[in-house]
């Protein structure tokens, strides 16, 4: 069916669908680029393993938010050698904050957390950090 056979309303719908496809394509490219800059996400070498553990759009955005909060907290801490952020469990809890159970399972595999419970329940320190950011 060529474009000439479309009625005006069908043509508007076709153009709107094309714009939406382009918008979603651009969004997916941007999210893939963001995933490449997040810790623990791009380190898997196996393509099948990577696609099986690919973060969803909302998981990617949550992890990016949590990563920015973690980096901000580290920067505001003057003495990193005495920082609580040297604790891998604490870092994992911050990165995993706000994730669903299924997403936590995926993230714990990506982060190589053997005892999954380490990141499942945020500590008081982590809860205070996120309260500070109204989350």
mmCIF file of C-alpha atoms in Angstrom:
data_model
loop_
_atom_site.group_PDB
_atom_site.id
_atom_site.type_symbol
_atom_site.label_atom_id
_atom_site.label_comp_id
_atom_site.label_asym_id
_atom_site.label_seq_id
_atom_site.Cartn_x
_atom_site.Cartn_y
_atom_site.Cartn_z
ATOM 1 C CA UNK A 1 0.000 0.000 0.000
ATOM 2 C CA UNK A 2 1.569 3.276 -1.062
ATOM 3 C CA UNK A 3 1.190 6.606 0.753
ATOM 4 C CA UNK A 4 -1.023 7.849 -2.104
ATOM 5 C CA UNK A 5 -3.784 5.409 -1.128
ATOM 6 C CA UNK A 6 -4.091 6.853 2.389
ATOM 7 C CA UNK A 7 -6.969 9.116 3.338
ATOM 8 C CA UNK A 8 -5.939 12.375 5.073
ATOM 9 C CA UNK A 9 -6.733 10.923 8.520
ATOM 10 C CA UNK A 10 -4.804 7.725 7.746
ATOM 11 C CA UNK A 11 -1.866 9.812 6.530
ATOM 12 C CA UNK A 12 -1.853 11.829 9.785
ATOM 13 C CA UNK A 13 -1.964 8.590 11.775
ATOM 14 C CA UNK A 14 0.863 7.085 9.700
ATOM 15 C CA UNK A 15 3.011 10.208 10.241
ATOM 16 C CA UNK A 16 2.243 10.234 13.989
ATOM 17 C CA UNK A 17 3.221 6.558 14.224
ATOM 18 C CA UNK A 18 6.470 7.259 12.361
ATOM 19 C CA UNK A 19 7.281 10.131 14.749
ATOM 20 C CA UNK A 20 6.571 7.883 17.739
ATOM 21 C CA UNK A 21 8.804 5.122 16.323
ATOM 22 C CA UNK A 22 11.620 7.655 15.860
ATOM 23 C CA UNK A 23 11.103 9.025 19.365
ATOM 24 C CA UNK A 24 11.237 5.547 20.923
ATOM 25 C CA UNK A 25 14.279 4.657 18.825
ATOM 26 C CA UNK A 26 16.084 7.786 20.071
ATOM 27 C CA UNK A 27 15.073 7.042 23.665
ATOM 28 C CA UNK A 28 16.348 3.461 23.414
ATOM 29 C CA UNK A 29 19.674 4.643 21.983
ATOM 30 C CA UNK A 30 20.035 7.151 24.830
ATOM 31 C CA UNK A 31 19.239 4.487 27.444
ATOM 32 C CA UNK A 32 21.782 2.104 25.890
ATOM 33 C CA UNK A 33 24.402 4.845 26.089
ATOM 34 C CA UNK A 34 23.471 5.489 29.715
ATOM 35 C CA UNK A 35 23.763 1.753 30.514
ATOM 36 C CA UNK A 36 27.302 1.822 29.118
ATOM 37 C CA UNK A 37 28.294 4.369 31.758
ATOM 38 C CA UNK A 38 26.730 2.659 34.762
ATOM 39 C CA UNK A 39 28.763 0.409 37.060
ATOM 40 C CA UNK A 40 28.234 -3.352 36.845
ATOM 41 C CA UNK A 41 26.038 -3.080 33.743
ATOM 42 C CA UNK A 42 28.453 -3.176 30.803
ATOM 43 C CA UNK A 43 31.058 -5.536 32.239
ATOM 44 C CA UNK A 44 29.522 -8.785 30.993
ATOM 45 C CA UNK A 45 31.362 -10.148 27.964
ATOM 46 C CA UNK A 46 28.896 -12.797 26.888
ATOM 47 C CA UNK A 47 26.194 -11.393 24.593
ATOM 48 C CA UNK A 48 23.636 -13.959 25.717
ATOM 49 C CA UNK A 49 24.433 -13.229 29.377
ATOM 50 C CA UNK A 50 24.216 -9.468 28.774
ATOM 51 C CA UNK A 51 20.836 -9.620 27.027
ATOM 52 C CA UNK A 52 19.446 -11.943 29.685
ATOM 53 C CA UNK A 53 20.410 -9.421 32.361
ATOM 54 C CA UNK A 54 19.723 -6.197 30.466
ATOM 55 C CA UNK A 55 18.196 -3.590 32.725
ATOM 56 C CA UNK A 56 14.772 -2.261 31.819
ATOM 57 C CA UNK A 57 14.263 1.431 31.159
ATOM 58 C CA UNK A 58 13.059 2.163 34.695
ATOM 59 C CA UNK A 59 15.822 0.000 36.221
ATOM 60 C CA UNK A 60 18.396 1.915 34.180
ATOM 61 C CA UNK A 61 17.042 5.262 35.358
ATOM 62 C CA UNK A 62 16.898 4.114 39.002
ATOM 63 C CA UNK A 63 20.440 2.798 38.888
ATOM 64 C CA UNK A 64 21.644 6.044 37.273
ATOM 65 C CA UNK A 65 19.908 8.085 39.989
ATOM 66 C CA UNK A 66 21.377 5.910 42.733
ATOM 67 C CA UNK A 67 24.837 6.048 41.166
ATOM 68 C CA UNK A 68 24.709 9.859 41.063
ATOM 69 C CA UNK A 69 23.621 9.923 44.722
ATOM 70 C CA UNK A 70 26.490 7.582 45.627
ATOM 71 C CA UNK A 71 29.028 9.752 43.796
ATOM 72 C CA UNK A 72 27.621 12.898 45.419
ATOM 73 C CA UNK A 73 27.877 11.342 48.880
ATOM 74 C CA UNK A 74 31.459 10.243 48.233
ATOM 75 C CA UNK A 75 32.401 13.743 47.045
ATOM 76 C CA UNK A 76 30.855 15.335 50.135
ATOM 77 C CA UNK A 77 32.818 13.023 52.396
ATOM 78 C CA UNK A 78 36.148 14.750 53.078
ATOM 79 C CA UNK A 79 38.187 11.754 54.237
ATOM 80 C CA UNK A 80 37.550 8.837 51.896
ATOM 81 C CA UNK A 81 39.869 6.521 53.838
ATOM 82 C CA UNK A 82 37.482 6.820 56.821
ATOM 83 C CA UNK A 83 34.411 6.851 54.661
ATOM 84 C CA UNK A 84 31.612 4.330 55.086
ATOM 85 C CA UNK A 85 31.683 4.162 51.277
ATOM 86 C CA UNK A 86 34.679 1.828 51.402
ATOM 87 C CA UNK A 87 32.140 -0.841 52.378
ATOM 88 C CA UNK A 88 31.064 -2.807 49.289
ATOM 89 C CA UNK A 89 27.787 -3.840 50.961
ATOM 90 C CA UNK A 90 26.875 -0.205 51.596
ATOM 91 C CA UNK A 91 27.668 0.725 48.004
ATOM 92 C CA UNK A 92 25.488 -2.170 46.833
ATOM 93 C CA UNK A 93 22.617 -1.056 49.064
ATOM 94 C CA UNK A 94 22.800 2.485 47.692
ATOM 95 C CA UNK A 95 22.916 1.311 44.078
ATOM 96 C CA UNK A 96 20.032 -1.126 44.654
ATOM 97 C CA UNK A 97 17.777 1.283 46.556
ATOM 98 C CA UNK A 98 14.204 1.352 45.226
ATOM 99 C CA UNK A 99 14.511 -1.756 43.065
ATOM 100 C CA UNK A 100 11.801 -4.427 42.928
ATOM 101 C CA UNK A 101 12.545 -7.973 44.072
ATOM 102 C CA UNK A 102 13.045 -9.183 40.500
ATOM 103 C CA UNK A 103 15.292 -6.226 39.684
ATOM 104 C CA UNK A 104 17.284 -6.836 42.874
ATOM 105 C CA UNK A 105 17.901 -10.417 41.785
ATOM 106 C CA UNK A 106 19.219 -9.206 38.435
ATOM 107 C CA UNK A 107 21.343 -6.460 40.007
ATOM 108 C CA UNK A 108 22.812 -8.791 42.634
ATOM 109 C CA UNK A 109 23.972 -11.121 39.844
ATOM 110 C CA UNK A 110 25.497 -8.202 37.920
ATOM 111 C CA UNK A 111 27.247 -6.952 41.063
ATOM 112 C CA UNK A 112 28.429 -10.438 42.064
ATOM 113 C CA UNK A 113 26.748 -10.262 45.451
ATOM 114 C CA UNK A 114 26.697 -13.824 46.682
ATOM 115 C CA UNK A 115 24.592 -13.214 49.753
ATOM 116 C CA UNK A 116 21.710 -11.410 48.083
ATOM 117 C CA UNK A 117 20.407 -10.226 51.463
ATOM 118 C CA UNK A 118 23.317 -7.774 51.683
ATOM 119 C CA UNK A 119 21.567 -5.410 49.297
ATOM 120 C CA UNK A 120 17.973 -6.501 49.806
ATOM 121 C CA UNK A 121 17.268 -4.411 52.885
ATOM 122 C CA UNK A 122 18.833 -0.946 53.104
ATOM 123 C CA UNK A 123 20.669 -0.066 56.307
ATOM 124 C CA UNK A 124 19.847 2.969 58.428
ATOM 125 C CA UNK A 125 22.727 4.898 56.813
ATOM 126 C CA UNK A 126 21.317 4.230 53.341
ATOM 127 C CA UNK A 127 17.774 5.162 54.361
ATOM 128 C CA UNK A 128 19.056 8.452 55.818
ATOM 129 C CA UNK A 129 20.914 9.225 52.591
ATOM 130 C CA UNK A 130 17.788 8.750 50.491
ATOM 131 C CA UNK A 131 15.608 10.683 52.945
ATOM 132 C CA UNK A 132 18.017 13.573 52.480
ATOM 133 C CA UNK A 133 17.191 13.495 48.753
ATOM 134 C CA UNK A 134 13.426 13.174 49.445
ATOM 135 C CA UNK A 135 13.329 9.620 48.063
#
